[in-house]
Coordinates of C-alpha atoms and ligand atoms in Angstrom, one line a residue:
M195 CA 0.0 0.0 0.0
C196 CA 1.3 3.5 -0.8
G197 CA 2.3 5.9 2.0
I198 CA 1.4 9.6 1.8
I199 CA 3.0 12.4 3.9
G200 CA 2.5 16.2 3.8
Y201 CA 3.6 19.3 5.8
V202 CA 3.0 23.0 5.9
G203 CA 4.4 25.2 8.6
P204 CA 7.5 27.1 9.9
E205 CA 9.9 24.2 9.6
Q206 CA 11.7 22.7 6.6
A207 CA 9.1 20.3 5.1
Q208 CA 11.7 17.8 4.0
N209 CA 12.6 16.7 7.5
F210 CA 9.0 15.7 8.5
I211 CA 8.4 14.1 5.1
L212 CA 11.5 11.8 5.1
D213 CA 10.9 10.8 8.8
G214 CA 7.3 10.2 8.1
L215 CA 8.0 8.1 5.0
A216 CA 10.4 6.0 7.1
T217 CA 7.7 5.3 9.6
L218 CA 5.4 4.2 6.8
E219 CA 8.0 1.7 5.5
Y220 CA 6.1 -1.2 7.2
R221 CA 3.5 -0.7 4.4
G222 CA 6.2 -1.8 2.0
Y223 CA 7.0 0.0 -1.3
D224 CA 9.3 -0.1 -4.3
S225 CA 9.9 3.6 -5.0
T226 CA 9.7 6.9 -3.2
G227 CA 9.7 10.7 -3.9
L228 CA 9.0 14.1 -2.5
V229 CA 8.4 17.7 -3.7
V230 CA 9.0 20.9 -1.7
I231 CA 7.6 24.3 -2.7
N232 CA 9.6 27.5 -2.1
D233 CA 9.8 31.0 -3.6
D234 CA 11.8 29.6 -6.5
G235 CA 9.0 27.1 -7.4
A236 CA 9.0 23.4 -6.8
K237 CA 11.9 21.0 -6.1
L238 CA 11.1 17.4 -7.0
V239 CA 13.2 14.3 -6.0
R240 CA 12.1 10.7 -6.9
S241 CA 13.9 7.4 -6.9
V242 CA 13.3 3.6 -7.1
G243 CA 14.7 2.4 -3.8
R244 CA 14.5 3.0 -0.1
V245 CA 13.7 6.2 1.7
S246 CA 17.2 6.0 3.2
S247 CA 18.7 6.3 -0.3
V248 CA 16.7 9.5 -0.9
R249 CA 17.7 10.9 2.5
D250 CA 21.4 10.2 1.6
E251 CA 20.9 11.9 -1.8
L252 CA 19.6 15.0 -0.1
A253 CA 22.2 15.0 2.7
G254 CA 24.5 17.4 0.8
K255 CA 21.8 19.5 -0.8
P256 CA 18.5 19.6 1.3
L257 CA 15.3 20.8 -0.4
I258 CA 14.5 24.2 1.1
G259 CA 10.8 25.0 1.6
K260 CA 8.1 24.9 4.3
L261 CA 5.4 23.2 2.2
G262 CA 5.9 19.7 0.8
I263 CA 4.5 16.3 0.2
G264 CA 6.1 12.8 -0.1
H265 CA 5.1 9.3 -1.1
T266 CA 6.2 5.7 -1.0
R267 CA 4.7 3.7 -3.9
W268 CA 3.6 0.1 -4.4
A269 CA 3.5 -0.4 -8.1
T270 CA 0.0 -1.0 -9.4
H271 CA -0.1 0.7 -12.7
G272 CA 3.3 0.9 -14.2
A273 CA 6.5 -0.8 -13.2
P274 CA 8.6 0.6 -10.3
L275 CA 10.6 3.1 -12.3
E276 CA 11.6 6.7 -11.5
R277 CA 9.1 8.1 -14.1
N278 CA 6.3 6.2 -12.3
A279 CA 7.3 7.3 -8.8
H280 CA 5.2 10.0 -7.1
P281 CA 4.8 13.0 -6.9
H282 CA 3.4 13.2 -10.4
T283 CA 3.1 16.6 -12.2
D284 CA 1.5 18.1 -15.2
S285 CA 3.4 19.0 -18.4
D286 CA 3.9 22.6 -17.3
K287 CA 5.1 21.4 -13.8
Q288 CA 2.5 23.5 -12.0
F289 CA 0.7 20.9 -9.9
Y290 CA 2.3 18.1 -7.8
V291 CA 0.2 15.1 -6.7
V292 CA 0.7 12.1 -4.5
H293 CA -2.0 9.4 -4.6
N294 CA -2.9 6.1 -2.9
G295 CA -5.4 3.7 -4.6
I296 CA -6.6 3.4 -8.1
V297 CA -8.2 5.9 -10.6
E298 CA -10.5 3.5 -12.4
N299 CA -11.6 5.9 -15.1
F300 CA -8.0 7.1 -15.8
Q301 CA -8.1 5.8 -19.4
D302 CA -11.1 7.9 -20.3
I303 CA -9.5 11.0 -18.8
K304 CA -6.2 10.3 -20.4
T305 CA -7.8 9.9 -23.8
M306 CA -9.7 13.2 -23.4
L307 CA -6.5 15.0 -22.5
E308 CA -4.5 13.5 -25.2
A309 CA -7.1 14.7 -27.6
Q310 CA -6.2 18.2 -26.2
S311 CA -2.5 17.4 -27.1
V312 CA -1.5 16.7 -23.5
T313 CA 1.4 14.3 -23.5
F314 CA 1.9 11.8 -20.7
K315 CA 5.3 10.8 -19.3
S316 CA 4.5 7.9 -17.0
D317 CA 2.6 4.6 -17.2
T318 CA 0.6 5.4 -14.2
D319 CA -3.1 6.1 -13.6
T320 CA -2.0 8.8 -11.1
E321 CA -0.6 11.2 -13.7
V322 CA -4.1 12.0 -15.0
I323 CA -4.7 13.9 -11.8
P324 CA -2.2 16.7 -12.2
Q325 CA -2.7 16.8 -15.9
L326 CA -6.5 17.2 -15.5
L327 CA -5.9 19.7 -12.8
A328 CA -3.8 21.8 -15.1
Y329 CA -6.5 21.5 -17.8
N330 CA -9.2 22.6 -15.3
Y331 CA -7.1 25.4 -13.9
K332 CA -6.6 26.9 -17.4
K333 CA -10.4 27.1 -17.6
L334 CA -11.2 28.2 -14.1
G335 CA -8.2 30.2 -13.0
D336 CA -8.7 29.2 -9.4
V337 CA -6.6 26.5 -7.8
K338 CA -9.2 25.3 -5.2
E339 CA -12.1 25.2 -7.7
A340 CA -9.9 23.4 -10.2
F341 CA -8.9 20.9 -7.6
L342 CA -12.4 20.2 -6.5
K343 CA -13.6 19.9 -10.1
T344 CA -10.8 17.5 -10.8
I345 CA -11.5 15.3 -7.8
R346 CA -15.2 15.1 -8.7
S347 CA -14.2 13.7 -12.1
L348 CA -12.2 10.8 -10.6
K349 CA -13.7 7.3 -10.0
G350 CA -12.1 4.6 -8.0
A351 CA -10.7 4.1 -4.5
Y352 CA -8.1 6.9 -3.7
S353 CA -6.7 9.5 -1.5
V354 CA -4.9 12.4 -3.1
V355 CA -2.7 15.3 -1.8
M356 CA -1.6 18.2 -4.0
V357 CA 0.7 21.2 -3.8
T358 CA 1.5 23.9 -6.3
P359 CA 3.8 27.0 -6.5
L360 CA 0.6 28.8 -7.5
S361 CA -0.5 28.5 -3.9
P362 CA 2.8 28.2 -2.0
D363 CA 1.3 28.0 1.5
T364 CA -1.5 25.5 0.9
M365 CA -1.9 21.7 0.7
Y366 CA -5.0 20.3 -1.0
A367 CA -6.2 16.9 -0.1
A368 CA -9.2 14.6 -0.9
R369 CA -10.3 11.2 0.2
L370 CA -12.6 8.8 -1.6
S371 CA -12.0 5.6 0.2
S372 CA -8.3 5.4 1.1
P373 CA -7.4 6.7 4.6
L374 CA -6.0 10.2 5.1
V375 CA -5.5 11.9 8.5
I376 CA -4.7 15.5 9.1
G377 CA -2.6 16.5 12.1
I378 CA -3.5 19.9 13.6
G379 CA -0.4 21.4 15.1
D380 CA 0.6 24.8 16.6
K381 CA 0.9 27.0 13.5
E382 CA 1.8 24.0 11.4
N383 CA -0.3 21.2 9.9
F384 CA 0.4 17.7 8.8
I385 CA -1.2 15.0 6.6
A386 CA -0.5 11.3 6.3
S387 CA -2.0 7.9 5.3
D388 CA -2.1 6.9 9.0
P389 CA -1.5 8.7 12.3
T390 CA 1.8 7.0 13.1
P391 CA 4.1 9.7 11.6
I392 CA 2.0 12.6 13.0
M393 CA 1.8 11.4 16.6
E394 CA 5.1 12.8 17.8
H395 CA 4.1 16.3 16.5
T396 CA 0.5 16.5 17.6
K397 CA -2.3 14.4 19.0
K398 CA -5.0 16.6 17.5
V399 CA -6.2 14.9 14.3
I400 CA -9.0 14.9 11.8
F401 CA -9.6 11.7 9.9
L402 CA -10.9 12.7 6.5
N403 CA -14.2 10.9 5.6
D404 CA -15.0 9.5 2.2
Y405 CA -15.8 12.3 -0.3
E406 CA -14.2 15.0 1.8
A407 CA -11.6 17.4 0.6
A408 CA -9.3 19.6 2.7
V409 CA -7.6 23.0 2.1
I410 CA -4.8 23.2 4.6
T411 CA -2.4 26.1 5.5
A412 CA -0.1 26.4 8.5
E413 CA -2.9 28.0 10.5
S414 CA -6.1 26.7 8.9
C415 CA -7.8 23.5 7.8
E416 CA -11.0 23.8 5.8
I417 CA -12.9 20.6 5.1
I418 CA -15.3 20.5 2.2
H419 CA -17.8 17.9 1.2
I420 CA -16.8 17.2 -2.4
K421 CA -20.2 16.4 -3.8
K422 CA -22.2 19.1 -2.0
G423 CA -19.4 21.7 -2.3
K424 CA -20.2 22.9 1.2
L425 CA -18.0 23.2 4.2
A426 CA -18.1 20.2 6.5
K427 CA -17.9 20.9 10.2
R428 CA -15.2 18.7 11.6
I429 CA -13.9 19.0 15.2
P430 CA -10.3 17.6 15.6
E431 CA -10.2 14.6 17.9
E432 CA -7.4 13.9 20.5
L433 CA -5.6 10.7 19.8
E434 CA -5.0 9.7 23.5
Y435 CA -2.4 7.2 22.6
D436 CA 0.2 6.3 20.1
P437 CA -1.7 4.3 17.5
E438 CA 1.2 2.0 17.0
Q439 CA 1.4 1.2 20.7
A440 CA -2.4 0.9 20.7
L441 CA -2.2 -1.5 17.8
L442 CA 0.3 -3.5 19.8
G443 CA -1.7 -3.5 23.0
D444 CA 0.4 -5.2 25.6
H445 CA 2.1 -7.5 23.1
P446 CA 5.9 -6.9 22.6
N447 CA 5.6 -7.1 18.8
F448 CA 3.1 -7.4 16.0
M449 CA 3.9 -11.1 15.3
I450 CA 2.8 -12.5 18.6
K451 CA -0.1 -10.1 18.7
E452 CA -1.3 -11.4 15.4
V453 CA -0.8 -15.1 16.4
Y454 CA -3.0 -14.4 19.4
E455 CA -5.6 -12.8 17.1
A456 CA -6.2 -16.2 15.5
P457 CA -9.4 -17.0 17.4
Q458 CA -10.9 -13.6 16.5
T459 CA -9.6 -14.0 13.0
V460 CA -11.7 -17.2 12.5
R461 CA -14.7 -15.6 14.1
S462 CA -14.4 -12.6 11.7
A463 CA -14.0 -14.8 8.7
L464 CA -17.1 -16.7 9.6
L465 CA -19.2 -13.7 10.8
G466 CA -22.3 -13.4 8.7
R467 CA -21.2 -16.3 6.5
L468 CA -21.6 -19.4 8.6
R469 CA -25.2 -19.9 9.6
V470 CA -25.0 -23.0 12.0
E471 CA -28.7 -23.3 12.8
Q472 CA -29.8 -22.9 9.2
K473 CA -26.8 -25.1 8.1
L474 CA -26.2 -22.4 5.5
I475 CA -23.1 -20.8 4.0
K476 CA -23.6 -17.3 2.8
L477 CA -20.9 -15.7 0.7
G478 CA -22.3 -12.4 -0.7
G479 CA -19.2 -11.8 -2.7
L480 CA -19.8 -14.9 -4.8
E481 CA -23.5 -14.3 -5.3
L482 CA -22.7 -11.9 -8.1
V483 CA -21.2 -14.8 -10.1
E484 CA -23.4 -17.6 -8.9
E485 CA -24.6 -18.4 -12.4
Q486 CA -21.0 -18.7 -13.8
L487 CA -19.9 -20.8 -10.9
R488 CA -22.3 -23.6 -12.0
Y489 CA -20.2 -24.1 -15.1
I490 CA -16.8 -24.3 -13.5
D491 CA -15.1 -27.7 -13.9
R492 CA -11.6 -26.7 -13.1
I493 CA -10.0 -24.4 -10.6
I494 CA -6.5 -23.0 -10.5
I495 CA -5.4 -21.2 -7.3
V496 CA -2.5 -18.8 -7.7
S497 CA -0.6 -17.4 -4.8
C498 CA 2.9 -17.0 -3.2
G499 CA 4.6 -18.0 0.1
T500 CA 2.3 -18.6 3.0
S501 CA -0.8 -17.9 0.8
F502 CA 0.4 -20.7 -1.5
Y503 CA 0.4 -23.1 1.4
A504 CA -3.1 -22.0 2.5
S505 CA -4.1 -22.5 -1.1
L506 CA -2.8 -26.1 -0.9
V507 CA -5.1 -26.7 2.0
G508 CA -7.8 -25.1 -0.1
E509 CA -7.1 -27.6 -2.9
Y510 CA -7.7 -30.6 -0.7
L511 CA -10.8 -29.0 0.8
I512 CA -12.5 -28.0 -2.5
E513 CA -11.7 -31.3 -4.2
E514 CA -12.9 -33.4 -1.3
I515 CA -16.0 -31.3 -0.4
A516 CA -17.0 -29.7 -3.7
G517 CA -15.7 -32.4 -6.0
I518 CA -14.1 -29.9 -8.4
P519 CA -10.5 -30.5 -9.7
V520 CA -8.1 -27.9 -8.2
E521 CA -4.5 -27.1 -9.1
V522 CA -2.5 -24.8 -7.0
Q523 CA 0.3 -22.9 -8.7
Q524 CA 2.9 -20.6 -7.5
A525 CA 1.9 -17.3 -9.1
S526 CA 5.5 -16.7 -10.3
E527 CA 5.4 -20.0 -12.3
F528 CA 1.8 -19.7 -13.4
K529 CA 2.3 -16.5 -15.2
Y530 CA 4.9 -18.1 -17.5
R531 CA 3.2 -21.4 -18.1
V532 CA 1.6 -22.2 -21.3
E533 CA -1.5 -24.3 -20.5
P534 CA -5.1 -24.7 -21.7
L535 CA -7.5 -22.3 -20.1
N536 CA -11.1 -21.8 -21.0
R537 CA -14.4 -20.4 -19.8
S538 CA -15.1 -23.3 -17.5
T539 CA -11.8 -22.6 -15.6
M540 CA -11.8 -20.4 -12.6
V541 CA -8.7 -18.7 -11.2
I542 CA -8.6 -17.9 -7.5
A543 CA -6.0 -15.5 -6.3
V544 CA -5.1 -15.8 -2.6
S545 CA -3.2 -12.9 -1.1
Q546 CA -3.0 -11.2 2.3
S547 CA -1.8 -7.8 0.9
G548 CA -3.6 -7.9 -2.4
E549 CA -0.5 -6.2 -3.9
T550 CA 1.9 -9.1 -4.6
A551 CA 3.3 -8.5 -8.0
D552 CA 3.5 -12.2 -9.1
T553 CA -0.1 -12.9 -8.1
L554 CA -1.3 -9.7 -9.7
A555 CA 0.6 -10.6 -12.9
A556 CA -1.0 -14.1 -12.8
L557 CA -4.4 -12.5 -12.8
E558 CA -3.5 -10.0 -15.5
K559 CA -2.2 -13.0 -17.7
V560 CA -5.7 -14.5 -17.8
A561 CA -7.6 -11.3 -18.3
G562 CA -8.2 -12.1 -22.0
Y563 CA -9.1 -15.7 -21.5
G564 CA -12.7 -15.2 -20.3
V565 CA -12.0 -17.2 -17.1
L566 CA -13.7 -16.3 -13.9
R567 CA -11.3 -14.6 -11.5
L568 CA -12.0 -14.7 -7.7
G569 CA -10.0 -13.2 -4.9
V570 CA -9.4 -14.4 -1.4
V571 CA -7.8 -11.2 -0.1
N572 CA -7.3 -9.5 3.2
A573 CA -6.5 -5.9 2.3
V574 CA -9.8 -4.4 1.3
G575 CA -9.7 -2.3 -1.9
S576 CA -6.2 -3.7 -2.8
S577 CA -5.2 -4.1 -6.4
I578 CA -5.8 -7.9 -6.5
A579 CA -9.2 -7.4 -4.9
R580 CA -10.1 -4.8 -7.6
L581 CA -8.8 -6.9 -10.5
T582 CA -11.0 -10.0 -9.7
D583 CA -14.6 -10.5 -10.8
A584 CA -15.7 -11.4 -7.3
G585 CA -14.2 -12.7 -4.1
V586 CA -14.4 -13.2 -0.4
Y587 CA -12.5 -10.9 1.9
C588 CA -10.6 -12.5 4.8
H589 CA -11.5 -9.7 7.4
A590 CA -8.4 -10.6 9.4
G591 CA -7.6 -6.9 10.0
S592 CA -4.2 -5.4 9.1
E593 CA -1.4 -7.8 9.4
Q594 CA 1.8 -5.9 10.0
S595 CA 4.4 -8.5 10.9
V596 CA 6.2 -9.6 7.8
A597 CA 5.6 -13.3 8.7
S598 CA 2.1 -14.1 7.8
T599 CA 0.2 -15.9 10.7
K600 CA -3.4 -14.8 11.1
A601 CA -3.8 -14.3 7.4
F602 CA -3.0 -18.0 6.9
I603 CA -5.7 -18.9 9.4
A604 CA -8.2 -16.5 7.7
Q605 CA -7.4 -17.8 4.2
V606 CA -7.9 -21.4 5.2
T607 CA -11.1 -20.6 6.9
V608 CA -12.4 -18.7 3.8
L609 CA -11.3 -21.5 1.5
A610 CA -13.2 -24.0 3.7
L611 CA -16.3 -21.8 3.4
I612 CA -15.8 -21.6 -0.4
A613 CA -15.5 -25.4 -0.6
L614 CA -18.8 -25.8 1.4
Y615 CA -20.5 -23.1 -0.7
L616 CA -19.4 -24.8 -4.0
S617 CA -20.6 -28.1 -2.6
D618 CA -24.2 -26.8 -2.4
G619 CA -24.6 -29.0 0.6
N620 CA -23.9 -32.2 -1.5
T621 CA -21.2 -33.6 0.7
P622 CA -21.4 -36.0 3.7
L623 CA -19.0 -33.6 5.5
Y624 CA -21.3 -30.6 5.3
E625 CA -22.9 -30.6 8.7
E626 CA -19.8 -31.8 10.5
M627 CA -17.7 -29.1 8.9
I628 CA -20.2 -26.4 9.8
N629 CA -20.4 -27.5 13.4
E630 CA -16.6 -27.9 13.8
L631 CA -15.9 -24.5 12.2
D632 CA -18.0 -22.9 14.8
K633 CA -16.0 -24.6 17.6
L634 CA -12.6 -23.7 16.3
P635 CA -12.0 -20.3 18.0
A636 CA -12.3 -22.0 21.4
K637 CA -9.9 -24.8 20.4
I638 CA -7.3 -22.3 19.1
E639 CA -7.6 -20.4 22.4
A640 CA -6.7 -23.7 24.2
I641 CA -3.6 -24.1 22.0
L642 CA -2.4 -20.6 22.7
K643 CA -2.2 -21.6 26.4
L644 CA 0.6 -23.9 25.3
E645 CA 3.0 -21.0 24.6
P646 CA 5.2 -21.5 27.7
A647 CA 5.8 -25.2 26.9
I648 CA 6.5 -24.4 23.2
K649 CA 8.9 -21.6 24.3
K650 CA 10.8 -24.3 26.3
L651 CA 11.0 -26.5 23.2
A652 CA 12.2 -23.6 21.1
K653 CA 15.1 -23.0 23.6
K654 CA 15.9 -26.7 23.4
Y655 CA 16.0 -26.9 19.6
S656 CA 16.9 -23.5 18.3
H657 CA 20.6 -24.2 18.2
H658 CA 20.1 -26.6 15.3
R659 CA 21.1 -25.6 11.8
D660 CA 18.5 -27.8 10.0
F661 CA 14.9 -28.9 10.5
L662 CA 12.6 -31.2 8.7
Y663 CA 8.8 -30.8 8.8
I664 CA 6.7 -33.7 7.7
G665 CA 2.9 -34.2 7.3
R666 CA 0.5 -36.2 5.2
R667 CA -2.6 -35.0 3.3
Y668 CA -4.0 -32.0 5.1
M669 CA -0.9 -31.9 7.2
Y670 CA 1.4 -31.7 4.2
P671 CA 0.7 -28.0 3.4
V672 CA 1.0 -27.3 7.2
A673 CA 4.4 -28.9 7.2
L674 CA 5.5 -26.7 4.3
E675 CA 4.1 -23.6 6.0
G676 CA 5.7 -24.5 9.4
A677 CA 9.0 -24.9 7.6
L678 CA 8.6 -21.5 6.0
K679 CA 7.8 -19.8 9.3
L680 CA 10.9 -21.3 10.9
K681 CA 13.1 -20.3 7.9
E682 CA 11.9 -16.7 7.6
L683 CA 11.8 -15.9 11.3
S684 CA 14.9 -17.7 12.8
Y685 CA 16.9 -18.2 9.5
I686 CA 17.3 -21.9 10.4
H687 CA 17.2 -24.0 7.3
A688 CA 13.9 -25.9 7.3
E689 CA 12.2 -28.1 4.7
G690 CA 8.6 -29.2 4.6
Y691 CA 8.0 -32.7 3.1
A692 CA 5.2 -35.1 2.5
G693 CA 5.8 -37.9 5.0
G694 CA 5.5 -40.5 2.3
E695 CA 8.5 -39.0 0.6
M696 CA 11.0 -39.7 3.5
K697 CA 12.3 -43.0 1.9
H698 CA 12.7 -41.2 -1.5
G699 CA 15.6 -39.1 -0.2
P700 CA 15.1 -36.9 2.9
L701 CA 15.9 -39.8 5.3
A702 CA 19.5 -39.6 4.1
M703 CA 19.9 -36.3 5.9
I704 CA 18.6 -37.6 9.3
D705 CA 21.0 -37.8 12.2
E706 CA 21.2 -36.4 15.8
N707 CA 21.8 -32.9 14.4
F708 CA 18.7 -32.9 12.1
P709 CA 15.5 -32.8 14.1
T710 CA 12.0 -33.4 12.6
M711 CA 8.7 -31.7 13.4
A712 CA 6.2 -34.5 12.7
L713 CA 2.5 -33.6 12.3
A714 CA 1.0 -36.8 13.8
L715 CA -2.6 -36.0 14.4
D716 CA -5.3 -38.6 14.8
G717 CA -6.8 -39.7 11.5
E718 CA -6.5 -42.5 8.9
L719 CA -2.9 -41.6 8.2
F720 CA -1.7 -41.5 11.8
E721 CA -0.1 -45.0 11.6
K722 CA 1.8 -44.0 8.5
T723 CA 3.2 -40.9 10.2
M724 CA 4.1 -43.1 13.2
S725 CA 6.2 -45.2 10.8
N726 CA 8.0 -42.1 9.6
I727 CA 8.8 -41.3 13.2
Q728 CA 10.1 -44.8 13.8
E729 CA 12.3 -44.5 10.7
I730 CA 13.7 -41.2 11.9
K731 CA 14.3 -42.4 15.5
A732 CA 16.1 -45.5 14.1
R733 CA 18.6 -43.0 12.6
G734 CA 19.0 -41.1 15.8
G735 CA 17.0 -38.1 14.6
P736 CA 15.3 -36.0 17.3
V737 CA 11.5 -35.8 16.8
I738 CA 8.9 -33.3 18.1
A739 CA 5.4 -34.6 17.4
I740 CA 2.3 -32.4 17.1
C741 CA -0.4 -34.8 18.2
N742 CA -3.8 -35.3 19.8
D743 CA -2.9 -38.2 22.1
P744 CA 0.7 -38.2 23.6
A745 CA 0.2 -41.7 25.0
K746 CA 0.5 -43.1 21.5
L747 CA 3.9 -41.4 21.0
K748 CA 5.3 -41.5 24.5
D749 CA 8.1 -44.1 23.8
L750 CA 8.8 -42.7 20.4
A751 CA 8.9 -38.9 20.1
D752 CA 11.5 -36.9 22.1
D753 CA 8.9 -34.1 22.7
V754 CA 5.2 -33.8 22.0
I755 CA 2.8 -30.9 21.7
K756 CA -0.8 -32.0 22.3
I757 CA -3.5 -30.1 20.6
P758 CA -7.3 -30.5 20.6
K759 CA -8.9 -32.8 18.1
T760 CA -11.0 -31.7 15.2
I761 CA -12.0 -33.3 11.9
E762 CA -9.1 -33.9 9.5
Q763 CA -10.3 -31.2 7.0
L764 CA -9.9 -28.5 9.7
Q765 CA -6.8 -29.8 11.4
P766 CA -4.6 -27.2 9.5
L767 CA -6.3 -24.4 11.4
L768 CA -5.2 -25.9 14.7
A769 CA -1.8 -27.5 13.8
A770 CA -0.5 -24.2 12.3
I771 CA -0.7 -22.4 15.6
P772 CA 2.0 -24.3 17.6
L773 CA 4.3 -24.1 14.5
Q774 CA 3.9 -20.3 14.5
L775 CA 4.7 -20.2 18.2
F776 CA 7.6 -22.5 17.8
A777 CA 9.2 -20.5 15.0
Y778 CA 8.5 -17.3 16.9
H779 CA 10.3 -18.5 20.0
C780 CA 13.2 -20.0 18.1
A781 CA 13.6 -16.6 16.5
L782 CA 13.6 -14.8 19.8
A783 CA 16.0 -17.3 21.3
L784 CA 18.3 -16.4 18.4
G785 CA 17.9 -12.7 18.8
R786 CA 16.1 -12.1 15.5
N787 CA 13.8 -9.2 14.7
V788 CA 10.5 -11.2 14.5
D789 CA 8.5 -8.4 12.9
R790 CA 11.1 -7.4 10.3
P791 CA 13.2 -10.5 9.3
R792 CA 16.2 -9.6 7.2
N793 CA 15.9 -9.4 3.4
L794 CA 12.1 -9.6 3.5
A795 CA 9.2 -7.1 2.9
K796 CA 5.6 -7.4 4.1
S797 CA 4.3 -7.5 0.6
V798 CA 6.4 -8.3 -2.5
T799 CA 5.2 -5.9 -5.1
V800 CA 8.2 -6.3 -7.4
E801 CA 8.5 -9.5 -9.6
Ligands
AGP1046 C1 4.9 -15.4 4.6 O1 5.1 -15.3 6.0 C2 5.6 -14.2 3.9 N1 5.4 -13.0 4.5 C3 5.4 -14.3 2.4 O2 5.6 -15.6 2.0 C4 3.9 -14.0 2.0 O3 3.0 -15.0 2.4 C5 3.9 -13.9 0.4 O4 4.8 -12.9 0.0 C6 2.6 -13.7 -0.2 O5 2.1 -12.4 0.2 P1 0.5 -12.1 0.0 O6 -0.2 -13.1 0.8 O7 0.4 -10.7 0.5 O8 0.3 -12.2 -1.5

């Protein structure tokens, strides 16, 4: 998601802008830029890279000016290139705009302006805003009126902030549906995509509502209702606390907070969708395409990372419950594959951020094939959500830690709902699934109470350099996901494997220095997994078993983690939790930054 920052007041704007963009880095981005207005006009700096590289570039020659705006960009329209970085300006370099979201009617506006011989320099939708503003200003001769007229012409989900040398003491802002908050300071004012960067300067804020514009100087802030054109009476509110600390609550970091949100995550994903008494699954987001769904005879799920492993669980669920063939593909592979696709194929994109470039590219690849495109996305209004024909939001709330935890739980829950929805009730598992889904939050809460014991295990095993995770059927994707969590958080090498594959190679690695996490839950494959554990123990390999009944493993596994039982199809929603906790505590034991693992970003918007 893009980050927006703006300042007007007695100080040099550049300082607040660069500090503010740095605090918004958690949103992830691929390019950044800022513009500062002074008596000589506008000074613009943009680059593909980190905020720190722009700061370094300006170290020797700071931008002087007390009005300015800045932006960190997630590429949606146009690759991450300097010419596509914000702020964008018009051909005469009069108006400078930063933008978050999508201008859906940008092509119509662009065509109209090109017919007026306006030439565009970037590949973005954003550039139409300053260009249209310049066009309207030429007609109206008034900056504010031209700004409001321009905003009224835009369709889509956006927030916009604009500055111009024509009005060198004023910021102009507008929100359609993407957050913007104004900080009311003492003879200085601020604007940002969220309160975090503003908090250290002022706690008096105005959250712009949808369809509101703001005209902001150092000492005034006028809010206008865009459609009615009238002043909106908005009283600044006091933010009693630091929103980031509030977000964290009494948790030490976002990751453990988000792991503990798993029970609420399941409840939110089920809310309004799982009708236990009526034995009904209601997915409003799919009702739009209900007719088309009847003709689907093949499903491809495209995703990356943790979302890919959630998709693998979805594959088993949809095939077993709805009886439709499913193939899960890593989005980065799918987009290059040459394979038959037709109108009876459905592509489902699974993504927490809704901005992952590979998954976006996979959807764009099939745009011309006439296939139905669904989204299972967490970030509302994100690019993937807007590119699909229909979908089911995860409603997990914002996930800030780079390692995806509650999003995995939400995605699997939603995929279980989709499987039940597509089954139309024609599965012997229907009632049992509905009843069990309803009981899951309480069972997850019971698992979270195991954290102290899991912390001890992490201390015991975190010195190892290698780890194997094994599982069968529904536990196989969980083994893969558990291995990814350990890898990305603790940097310990970990591999997930189907238990049945042990004899085909992995067993050769096993010795006393190569522990195995075995997902040995009750079910028809329990005995097979027991055999795996025996094979491993015979080679001296240490084994931690995630199980329902420790008595069955007491003479075999070195350590066990007992979790509540559920039906096999929903075991991933329970088994994933101890693996998240184990990876978390291994990382802490090794002194890692659990929210910001090295080399990783929260959402990978570059291919
Ligand atoms: C998982 O912990 C990682 N953060 C990463 O693998 C992530 O799941 C992947 O990049 C996909 O992101 P998305 O769900 O936002 O598309």
